[in-house]
Short mmCIF file of C-alpha atoms in Angstrom, two decimals:
data_model
loop_
_atom_site.label_atom_id
_atom_site.label_comp_id
_atom_site.label_asym_id
_atom_site.label_seq_id
_atom_site.Cartn_x
_atom_site.Cartn_y
_atom_site.Cartn_z
CA MET A 311 0.00 0.00 0.00
CA THR A 312 1.09 3.59 -0.62
CA ASP A 313 1.01 6.41 1.91
CA THR A 314 -1.64 9.06 1.25
CA ALA A 315 -0.51 11.63 3.88
CA ARG A 316 2.58 12.12 6.02
CA HIS A 317 3.36 14.43 8.96
CA LYS A 318 6.59 14.83 10.98
CA PHE A 319 7.00 16.16 14.51
CA LEU A 320 9.46 16.03 17.44
CA ASP A 321 12.13 17.49 15.12
CA GLY A 322 11.32 14.95 12.44
CA LYS A 323 12.07 11.97 14.69
CA VAL A 324 8.50 10.62 14.47
CA GLN A 325 6.44 10.33 11.29
CA LEU A 326 2.69 9.97 11.02
CA TYR A 327 1.17 8.61 7.84
CA MET A 328 -2.05 7.03 6.65
CA ARG A 329 -2.27 4.06 4.33
CA THR A 330 -4.85 3.68 1.61
CA ASN A 331 -7.94 1.68 2.63
CA SER A 332 -7.18 2.35 6.31
CA PRO A 333 -8.84 5.05 8.45
CA HIS A 334 -6.18 4.92 11.19
CA TRP A 335 -2.93 6.86 11.42
CA GLN A 336 0.32 4.87 11.49
CA CYS A 337 3.53 6.08 13.17
CA SER A 338 7.20 5.21 12.65
CA CYS A 339 10.59 6.18 14.04
CA SER A 340 14.20 5.01 13.98
CA ILE A 341 15.90 3.85 17.21
CA ALA A 342 19.25 2.07 17.51
CA GLY A 343 19.41 1.78 13.73
CA LYS A 344 16.12 -0.08 13.58
CA GLN A 345 12.91 1.13 11.97
CA MET A 346 9.96 0.88 14.39
CA ARG A 347 6.36 1.00 13.21
CA THR A 348 2.96 0.70 14.88
CA SER A 349 -0.65 1.80 14.47
CA THR A 350 -2.08 4.59 16.62
CA LYS A 351 -5.60 3.18 16.06
CA GLU A 352 -6.79 6.79 15.93
CA GLU A 353 -8.59 8.54 13.09
CA SER A 354 -8.03 12.05 14.48
CA LEU A 355 -4.64 13.58 13.66
CA ALA A 356 -4.41 15.38 17.03
CA ARG A 357 -5.10 12.26 19.05
CA ALA A 358 -2.77 10.25 16.79
CA LYS A 359 0.08 12.70 17.58
CA ASP A 360 -0.47 12.23 21.32
CA VAL A 361 -0.38 8.42 20.95
CA ALA A 362 2.71 8.55 18.72
CA ARG A 363 4.51 10.88 21.19
CA ASP A 364 3.85 8.52 24.12
CA TRP A 365 4.91 5.52 22.03
CA TYR A 366 8.18 7.19 20.99
CA LEU A 367 9.06 8.29 24.54
CA GLY A 368 8.38 4.76 25.77
CA LEU A 369 10.77 3.33 23.18
CA MET A 370 13.44 5.86 24.16
CA GLY A 371 13.09 4.79 27.78
CA LYS A 372 13.63 1.17 26.79
CA TYR A 373 16.65 2.18 24.71
CA ARG A 374 18.27 4.03 27.63
CA ALA A 375 17.56 1.03 29.90
CA GLY A 376 19.38 -1.27 27.48
CA GLU A 377 16.27 -3.19 26.41
CA ILE A 378 16.71 -1.93 22.84
CA ARG A 379 20.32 -2.21 21.66
CA ASP A 380 22.29 -1.14 18.64
CA GLY A 381 23.37 -3.78 16.17
CA THR A 382 22.08 -6.94 14.52
CA PRO A 383 20.61 -9.77 16.63
CA PHE A 384 22.47 -13.07 16.56
CA LYS A 385 19.16 -14.77 15.78
CA LYS A 386 18.84 -12.80 12.53
CA ALA A 387 22.39 -13.70 11.44
CA ALA A 388 21.71 -17.37 12.24
CA GLN A 389 18.58 -17.38 10.07
CA HIS A 390 20.48 -15.82 7.16
CA PHE A 391 23.27 -18.37 7.51
CA LEU A 392 20.91 -21.36 7.43
CA GLN A 393 19.09 -20.01 4.36
CA GLU A 394 22.31 -19.32 2.46
CA TYR A 395 24.12 -22.49 3.47
CA THR A 396 21.21 -24.79 2.64
CA ILE A 397 20.80 -23.33 -0.87
CA ILE A 398 24.47 -22.90 -1.79
CA THR A 399 25.62 -26.36 -0.62
CA GLU A 400 22.62 -28.26 -1.98
CA GLY A 401 23.88 -31.41 -3.65
CA GLU A 402 27.49 -30.74 -2.57
CA ARG A 403 27.29 -31.55 1.14
CA ASN A 404 25.51 -34.42 2.83
CA ALA A 405 21.97 -33.46 3.91
CA LYS A 406 22.61 -34.78 7.43
CA TYR A 407 25.69 -32.56 7.76
CA VAL A 408 23.71 -29.49 6.72
CA GLU A 409 20.91 -30.45 9.08
CA GLY A 410 23.45 -30.73 11.91
CA HIS A 411 24.16 -26.98 11.75
CA GLY A 412 20.48 -26.24 12.28
CA ILE A 413 20.26 -28.67 15.20
CA ARG A 414 23.30 -27.17 16.93
CA LEU A 415 21.88 -23.67 16.50
CA ARG A 416 18.44 -24.57 17.78
CA VAL A 417 19.51 -26.73 20.74
CA HIS A 418 22.69 -25.04 22.01
CA LEU A 419 23.75 -21.78 20.33
CA LEU A 420 20.48 -19.84 20.09
CA PRO A 421 19.46 -20.44 23.74
CA PHE A 422 22.82 -18.96 24.82
CA PHE A 423 23.49 -16.26 22.19
CA GLY A 424 19.93 -15.64 20.94
CA ASP A 425 19.34 -12.37 22.83
CA LYS A 426 22.81 -10.99 21.99
CA MET A 427 23.84 -8.71 19.16
CA VAL A 428 26.58 -10.03 16.89
CA GLU A 429 28.87 -7.18 18.04
CA GLU A 430 28.52 -8.43 21.64
CA ILE A 431 29.95 -11.88 20.85
CA THR A 432 33.53 -11.58 22.10
CA PRO A 433 36.21 -14.21 22.72
CA GLY A 434 35.39 -13.97 26.42
CA LEU A 435 31.69 -14.67 25.81
CA VAL A 436 32.54 -17.68 23.62
CA GLN A 437 34.75 -19.01 26.41
CA GLU A 438 31.81 -18.60 28.81
CA TYR A 439 29.78 -20.68 26.36
CA ARG A 440 32.37 -23.47 26.51
CA VAL A 441 32.25 -23.43 30.31
CA HIS A 442 28.44 -23.43 30.21
CA ARG A 443 28.36 -26.49 27.93
CA MET A 444 30.74 -28.41 30.19
CA THR A 445 28.85 -27.67 33.42
CA SER A 446 25.16 -27.28 32.50
CA ARG A 447 24.33 -31.00 32.24
CA LEU A 448 24.61 -33.43 35.15
CA ASP A 449 24.67 -37.22 35.17
CA LYS A 450 22.80 -39.48 37.58
CA GLU A 451 25.47 -38.98 40.23
CA GLY A 452 25.24 -35.19 40.00
CA LYS A 453 28.60 -34.78 38.27
CA PRO A 454 29.00 -32.55 35.17
CA LYS A 455 28.32 -34.44 31.97
CA ARG A 456 30.97 -33.01 29.68
CA PRO A 457 30.42 -33.19 25.92
CA SER A 458 33.26 -34.54 23.84
CA ARG A 459 35.94 -32.31 22.40
CA SER A 460 34.67 -32.94 18.86
CA THR A 461 31.11 -31.95 19.87
CA ILE A 462 32.25 -28.56 21.20
CA HIS A 463 34.45 -28.13 18.12
CA SER A 464 31.45 -28.71 15.80
CA GLU A 465 29.39 -26.13 17.70
CA ILE A 466 32.18 -23.54 17.46
CA ILE A 467 32.39 -24.18 13.70
CA THR A 468 28.66 -23.43 13.39
CA LEU A 469 29.10 -20.28 15.48
CA ARG A 470 31.97 -19.14 13.24
CA HIS A 471 29.81 -19.67 10.14
CA VAL A 472 27.12 -17.40 11.61
CA LEU A 473 29.64 -14.68 12.50
CA LYS A 474 31.15 -14.85 9.00
CA THR A 475 27.67 -14.43 7.55
CA ALA A 476 27.18 -11.32 9.70
CA GLN A 477 30.53 -9.96 8.53
CA ARG A 478 29.68 -10.51 4.85
CA HIS A 479 26.44 -8.56 5.25
CA GLY A 480 28.19 -5.68 7.00
CA TRP A 481 26.62 -6.34 10.40
CA LEU A 482 29.97 -7.15 12.02
CA SER A 483 33.06 -5.04 11.47
CA TYR A 484 35.61 -7.76 12.25
CA LEU A 485 35.59 -11.47 13.08
CA PRO A 486 36.57 -12.13 16.74
CA ASP A 487 39.14 -14.79 17.63
CA ILE A 488 36.99 -17.62 19.04
CA SER A 489 39.64 -20.35 19.04
CA ALA A 490 40.12 -22.34 22.25
CA PRO A 491 42.66 -20.57 24.52
CA TYR A 492 43.75 -23.75 26.32
CA LYS A 493 44.55 -27.29 25.19
CA THR A 494 44.87 -26.27 21.56
CA SER A 495 46.66 -29.52 20.70
CA GLY A 496 44.59 -31.87 22.86
CA LYS A 497 45.25 -35.48 23.69
CA ILE A 498 45.26 -37.85 20.73
CA ALA A 499 43.12 -40.84 21.69
CA HIS A 500 42.74 -43.80 19.38
CA ARG A 501 39.33 -44.84 18.13
CA ALA A 502 37.60 -47.77 19.83
CA TRP A 503 38.20 -50.96 17.85
CA PHE A 504 38.29 -54.75 18.31
CA SER A 505 41.63 -56.49 18.57
CA PRO A 506 41.98 -59.74 16.57
CA GLU A 507 41.16 -61.78 19.68
CA GLU A 508 38.16 -59.60 20.56
CA TYR A 509 36.86 -59.66 17.01
CA LYS A 510 37.04 -63.46 17.02
CA GLN A 511 34.91 -63.52 20.18
CA LEU A 512 32.45 -61.08 18.63
CA TYR A 513 31.77 -62.89 15.37
CA LYS A 514 31.55 -66.24 17.18
CA ALA A 515 28.96 -64.74 19.55
CA THR A 516 26.91 -63.21 16.72
CA GLY A 517 27.16 -66.47 14.77
CA GLU A 518 25.95 -68.46 17.78
CA ARG A 519 23.07 -66.04 18.32
CA ALA A 520 22.12 -66.39 14.63
CA LYS A 521 21.99 -70.20 14.95
CA ASN A 522 20.22 -70.22 18.30
CA PRO A 523 18.18 -67.02 18.78
CA LYS A 524 16.43 -66.57 22.12
CA LYS A 525 13.11 -66.31 20.28
CA GLU A 526 12.35 -67.77 16.88
CA ARG A 527 10.87 -64.51 15.59
CA TRP A 528 14.23 -62.85 16.20
CA ARG A 529 16.12 -65.30 13.96
CA SER A 530 16.17 -63.04 10.90
CA ALA A 531 17.42 -60.05 12.93
CA CYS A 532 20.17 -62.14 14.53
CA GLU A 533 21.29 -63.48 11.14
CA ASP A 534 21.31 -59.96 9.70
CA LEU A 535 23.47 -58.70 12.57
CA HIS A 536 25.99 -61.52 12.08
CA ASP A 537 26.29 -60.74 8.36
CA TYR A 538 26.48 -57.01 9.12
CA VAL A 539 29.44 -57.47 11.48
CA LEU A 540 31.33 -59.62 8.95
CA PHE A 541 30.51 -57.26 6.07
CA MET A 542 31.60 -54.11 7.92
CA VAL A 543 34.90 -55.48 9.23
CA ASN A 544 35.77 -56.72 5.72
CA SER A 545 34.77 -53.50 3.92
CA GLY A 546 35.55 -50.58 6.25
CA LEU A 547 32.38 -48.68 5.37
CA ARG A 548 30.91 -46.03 7.64
CA PRO A 549 27.54 -47.07 9.15
CA ASP A 550 25.70 -44.34 7.24
CA GLU A 551 27.40 -45.45 4.00
CA ALA A 552 26.39 -49.08 4.55
CA LYS A 553 22.82 -47.97 5.19
CA ARG A 554 22.61 -46.35 1.71
CA ILE A 555 24.05 -49.23 -0.32
CA GLU A 556 21.67 -50.85 -2.79
CA VAL A 557 22.18 -54.18 -4.51
CA ARG A 558 22.96 -52.45 -7.81
CA ASP A 559 25.85 -50.59 -6.13
CA VAL A 560 27.72 -53.87 -5.53
CA GLU A 561 29.66 -55.91 -8.06
CA ILE A 562 31.37 -59.24 -7.39
CA ALA A 563 34.79 -59.38 -9.05
CA ALA A 564 37.67 -61.87 -9.05
CA GLU A 565 40.39 -59.39 -8.11
CA GLY A 566 41.59 -60.71 -4.78
CA ARG A 567 44.76 -62.62 -4.03
CA LYS A 568 44.95 -65.85 -6.04
CA GLY A 569 41.79 -64.92 -7.90
CA GLU A 570 39.60 -64.65 -4.79
CA LYS A 571 36.28 -62.92 -5.21
CA ILE A 572 35.82 -59.48 -3.65
CA LEU A 573 33.17 -56.77 -3.83
CA HIS A 574 33.42 -53.50 -5.74
CA ILE A 575 31.07 -51.03 -4.03
CA SER A 576 29.93 -47.59 -5.20
CA VAL A 577 29.70 -45.74 -1.91
CA ARG A 578 27.48 -42.71 -1.35
CA GLY A 579 28.53 -40.98 1.83
CA LYS A 580 29.36 -37.61 3.34
CA ARG A 581 32.04 -36.95 0.70
CA GLY A 582 29.86 -37.76 -2.29
CA VAL A 583 30.29 -40.88 -4.42
CA GLY A 584 33.40 -42.96 -3.73
CA TYR A 585 34.53 -46.51 -4.31
CA CYS A 586 35.51 -49.39 -2.07
CA LYS A 587 37.15 -52.74 -2.74
CA THR A 588 36.44 -55.15 0.09
CA MET A 589 38.20 -58.15 1.54
CA PRO A 590 37.03 -61.60 0.34
CA GLY A 591 35.21 -62.07 3.66
CA ALA A 592 32.53 -59.56 2.61
CA VAL A 593 31.25 -61.61 -0.35
CA LEU A 594 29.42 -64.37 1.55
CA PRO A 595 27.54 -62.01 3.95
CA PHE A 596 26.39 -59.96 0.95
CA GLN A 597 25.14 -63.03 -0.90
CA ARG A 598 23.35 -64.31 2.20
CA MET A 599 21.54 -60.97 2.70
CA VAL A 600 20.38 -60.91 -0.94
CA SER A 601 19.19 -64.51 -0.80
CA ARG A 602 17.54 -64.29 2.64
CA HIS A 603 15.43 -61.22 1.83
CA SER A 604 15.02 -61.80 -1.95
CA LEU A 605 16.43 -58.35 -2.64
CA GLY A 606 15.95 -56.59 -5.97
CA SER A 607 18.49 -54.37 -7.69
CA LYS A 608 17.13 -51.18 -6.04
CA ASP A 609 16.66 -52.64 -2.55
CA LEU A 610 18.86 -51.60 0.36
CA ILE A 611 21.16 -54.32 1.68
CA PHE A 612 21.27 -53.13 5.29
CA PRO A 613 18.24 -50.83 5.71
CA LYS A 614 18.30 -51.21 9.49
CA ILE A 615 21.16 -51.60 11.97
CA GLN A 616 20.33 -53.90 14.90
CA ARG A 617 21.90 -51.54 17.44
CA GLU A 618 20.02 -52.86 20.46
CA LEU A 619 20.99 -56.46 19.70
CA PHE A 620 24.57 -55.41 18.93
CA ASN A 621 24.87 -53.59 22.27
CA THR A 622 23.31 -56.56 24.10
CA ILE A 623 25.93 -58.93 22.71
CA LEU A 624 28.73 -56.49 23.55
CA ASP A 625 27.45 -56.25 27.13
CA GLU A 626 27.31 -60.03 27.40
CA LEU A 627 30.93 -60.25 26.21
CA GLY A 628 32.05 -57.37 28.44
CA MET A 629 33.30 -55.46 25.40
CA LYS A 630 30.99 -52.44 25.34
CA GLU A 631 33.96 -50.22 26.24
CA ASP A 632 37.66 -50.57 25.52
CA ARG A 633 40.37 -50.25 28.15
CA GLU A 634 40.37 -46.42 27.97
CA GLY A 635 36.59 -46.29 28.45
CA ASN A 636 35.78 -45.44 24.82
CA PRO A 637 32.35 -46.89 23.92
CA ARG A 638 32.25 -49.35 21.05
CA THR A 639 29.59 -48.76 18.42
CA ALA A 640 28.91 -49.81 14.83
CA TYR A 641 31.60 -47.30 13.84
CA SER A 642 34.13 -49.47 15.72
CA LEU A 643 33.76 -52.07 12.97
CA ARG A 644 35.19 -49.57 10.47
CA HIS A 645 38.01 -48.75 12.89
CA THR A 646 38.70 -52.48 13.19
CA TYR A 647 38.99 -52.84 9.40
CA ILE A 648 41.52 -50.00 9.17
CA SER A 649 43.55 -51.31 12.11
CA PHE A 650 43.62 -54.84 10.65
CA ARG A 651 44.84 -53.55 7.28
CA LEU A 652 47.67 -51.64 8.96
CA ILE A 653 48.62 -54.66 11.08
CA GLU A 654 48.84 -56.76 7.91
CA GLY A 655 51.21 -54.21 6.38
CA ALA A 656 48.89 -52.62 3.81
CA ASP A 657 49.97 -49.34 2.21
CA ILE A 658 48.55 -46.52 4.31
CA TYR A 659 47.77 -44.37 1.25
CA GLN A 660 45.75 -47.14 -0.38
CA VAL A 661 43.90 -47.80 2.88
CA ALA A 662 43.01 -44.09 3.14
CA LYS A 663 41.83 -44.03 -0.47
CA ASN A 664 39.73 -47.18 -0.03
CA CYS A 665 38.13 -45.78 3.15
CA ARG A 666 37.55 -42.31 1.65
CA THR A 667 39.57 -40.52 4.30
CA SER A 668 43.01 -38.93 4.57
CA VAL A 669 46.40 -40.36 5.44
CA GLU A 670 46.64 -37.74 8.20
CA MET A 671 43.49 -39.05 9.89
CA ILE A 672 44.72 -42.63 9.75
CA GLU A 673 48.16 -41.72 11.13
CA LYS A 674 46.58 -39.65 13.90
CA PHE A 675 43.85 -42.00 15.10
CA TYR A 676 44.90 -45.49 14.00
CA ALA A 677 48.61 -45.90 13.27
CA SER A 678 49.61 -44.31 16.59
CA HIS A 679 48.35 -47.26 18.67
CA ILE A 680 49.39 -50.22 16.50
CA LYS A 681 52.68 -51.74 17.50
CA ASP A 682 53.24 -53.28 14.05
CA MET A 683 53.70 -49.76 12.63
CA ILE A 684 56.98 -49.50 14.54
CA ASP A 685 59.99 -51.19 12.92
CA ALA A 686 61.97 -52.78 15.76
CA SER A 687 64.98 -53.45 13.54
CA ALA A 688 65.22 -49.75 12.72
CA ILE A 689 65.02 -48.80 16.41
CA ASN A 690 67.20 -51.43 18.10
CA THR A 691 70.34 -50.71 16.09
CA ARG A 692 73.78 -50.92 17.68
CA ARG A 693 77.14 -49.69 16.56
CA PRO A 694 79.58 -52.53 15.85
CA LYS A 695 82.05 -53.13 18.68
CA ARG A 696 85.73 -52.69 17.98
#
């Protein structure tokens, strides 16, 4: 609608105008760089001026009390970031990864920073956020339930994205340093995995449960879990990658040692489409899954992970956690594959390429705890005696 009449008063700080098809006067003003508007709900110009004057003085009182602040709200910058990021990265980043930014904003960042302006987010305030996250949740014993280092790191990444969005739009003059002031290097802890002896116990236990389930209606689920464990440890796939694999993504090829059959898998994961060549031990579980469920070319091989049954068997074996207290999950099967390949002397570059990760990640989280990666003959050298 267009304005049909406009009047200014209080040195031009307040404007009165009337819209077409409306009998009431509207008023507007600018406070803290923000345009404020409201309706006086008055048809008389004199009474509308009195209402607008009281409304303006009330806003000025709130501004002096700090209830109305200069700058751009963090909530507005967060909304802009989610809109931009979702559209620009569509098809290039995994949908779950993009969704994770929205979850971290909604659950953690907005409740803490939501009423702040982007200019008020300083390194000190970000450090207060870290302390808040490590002390706000309590376990059953009343002790602080600290999130993992990677969880806090992911939340800080989301926060940095929002601040960069504000800077691009001119709402923030400079990007504050929000890096962690302490423990910048951190302790390198290896990923939870199954040693060869533990893995032997695991697949024997899942195989026994598949032959003798506690209830007959659970037989299919127990058989699926047994094949899932064998398939994952012989392929090194991530759980989310295995969940997306269809029958048409798998090809049986005679490329193994001495002409053994292996699987060629087109993997669709967080880094797009990649490829995996499995160990021979993955062929039989794949064939059993296809035969047991009469799968078609477009059917998922492992549409559901039997997590509850998997955790039950781990509890029965006493292997739910490793010696350092790291919980074992379905991801530990991937870690087991990588560790086994390194123990057998596989080339670390080829292992990284087959697992769609980097050599740096493997050296940092896997090779550091495997004794076979250390050459004793190169260490225990002695100078010849005269």
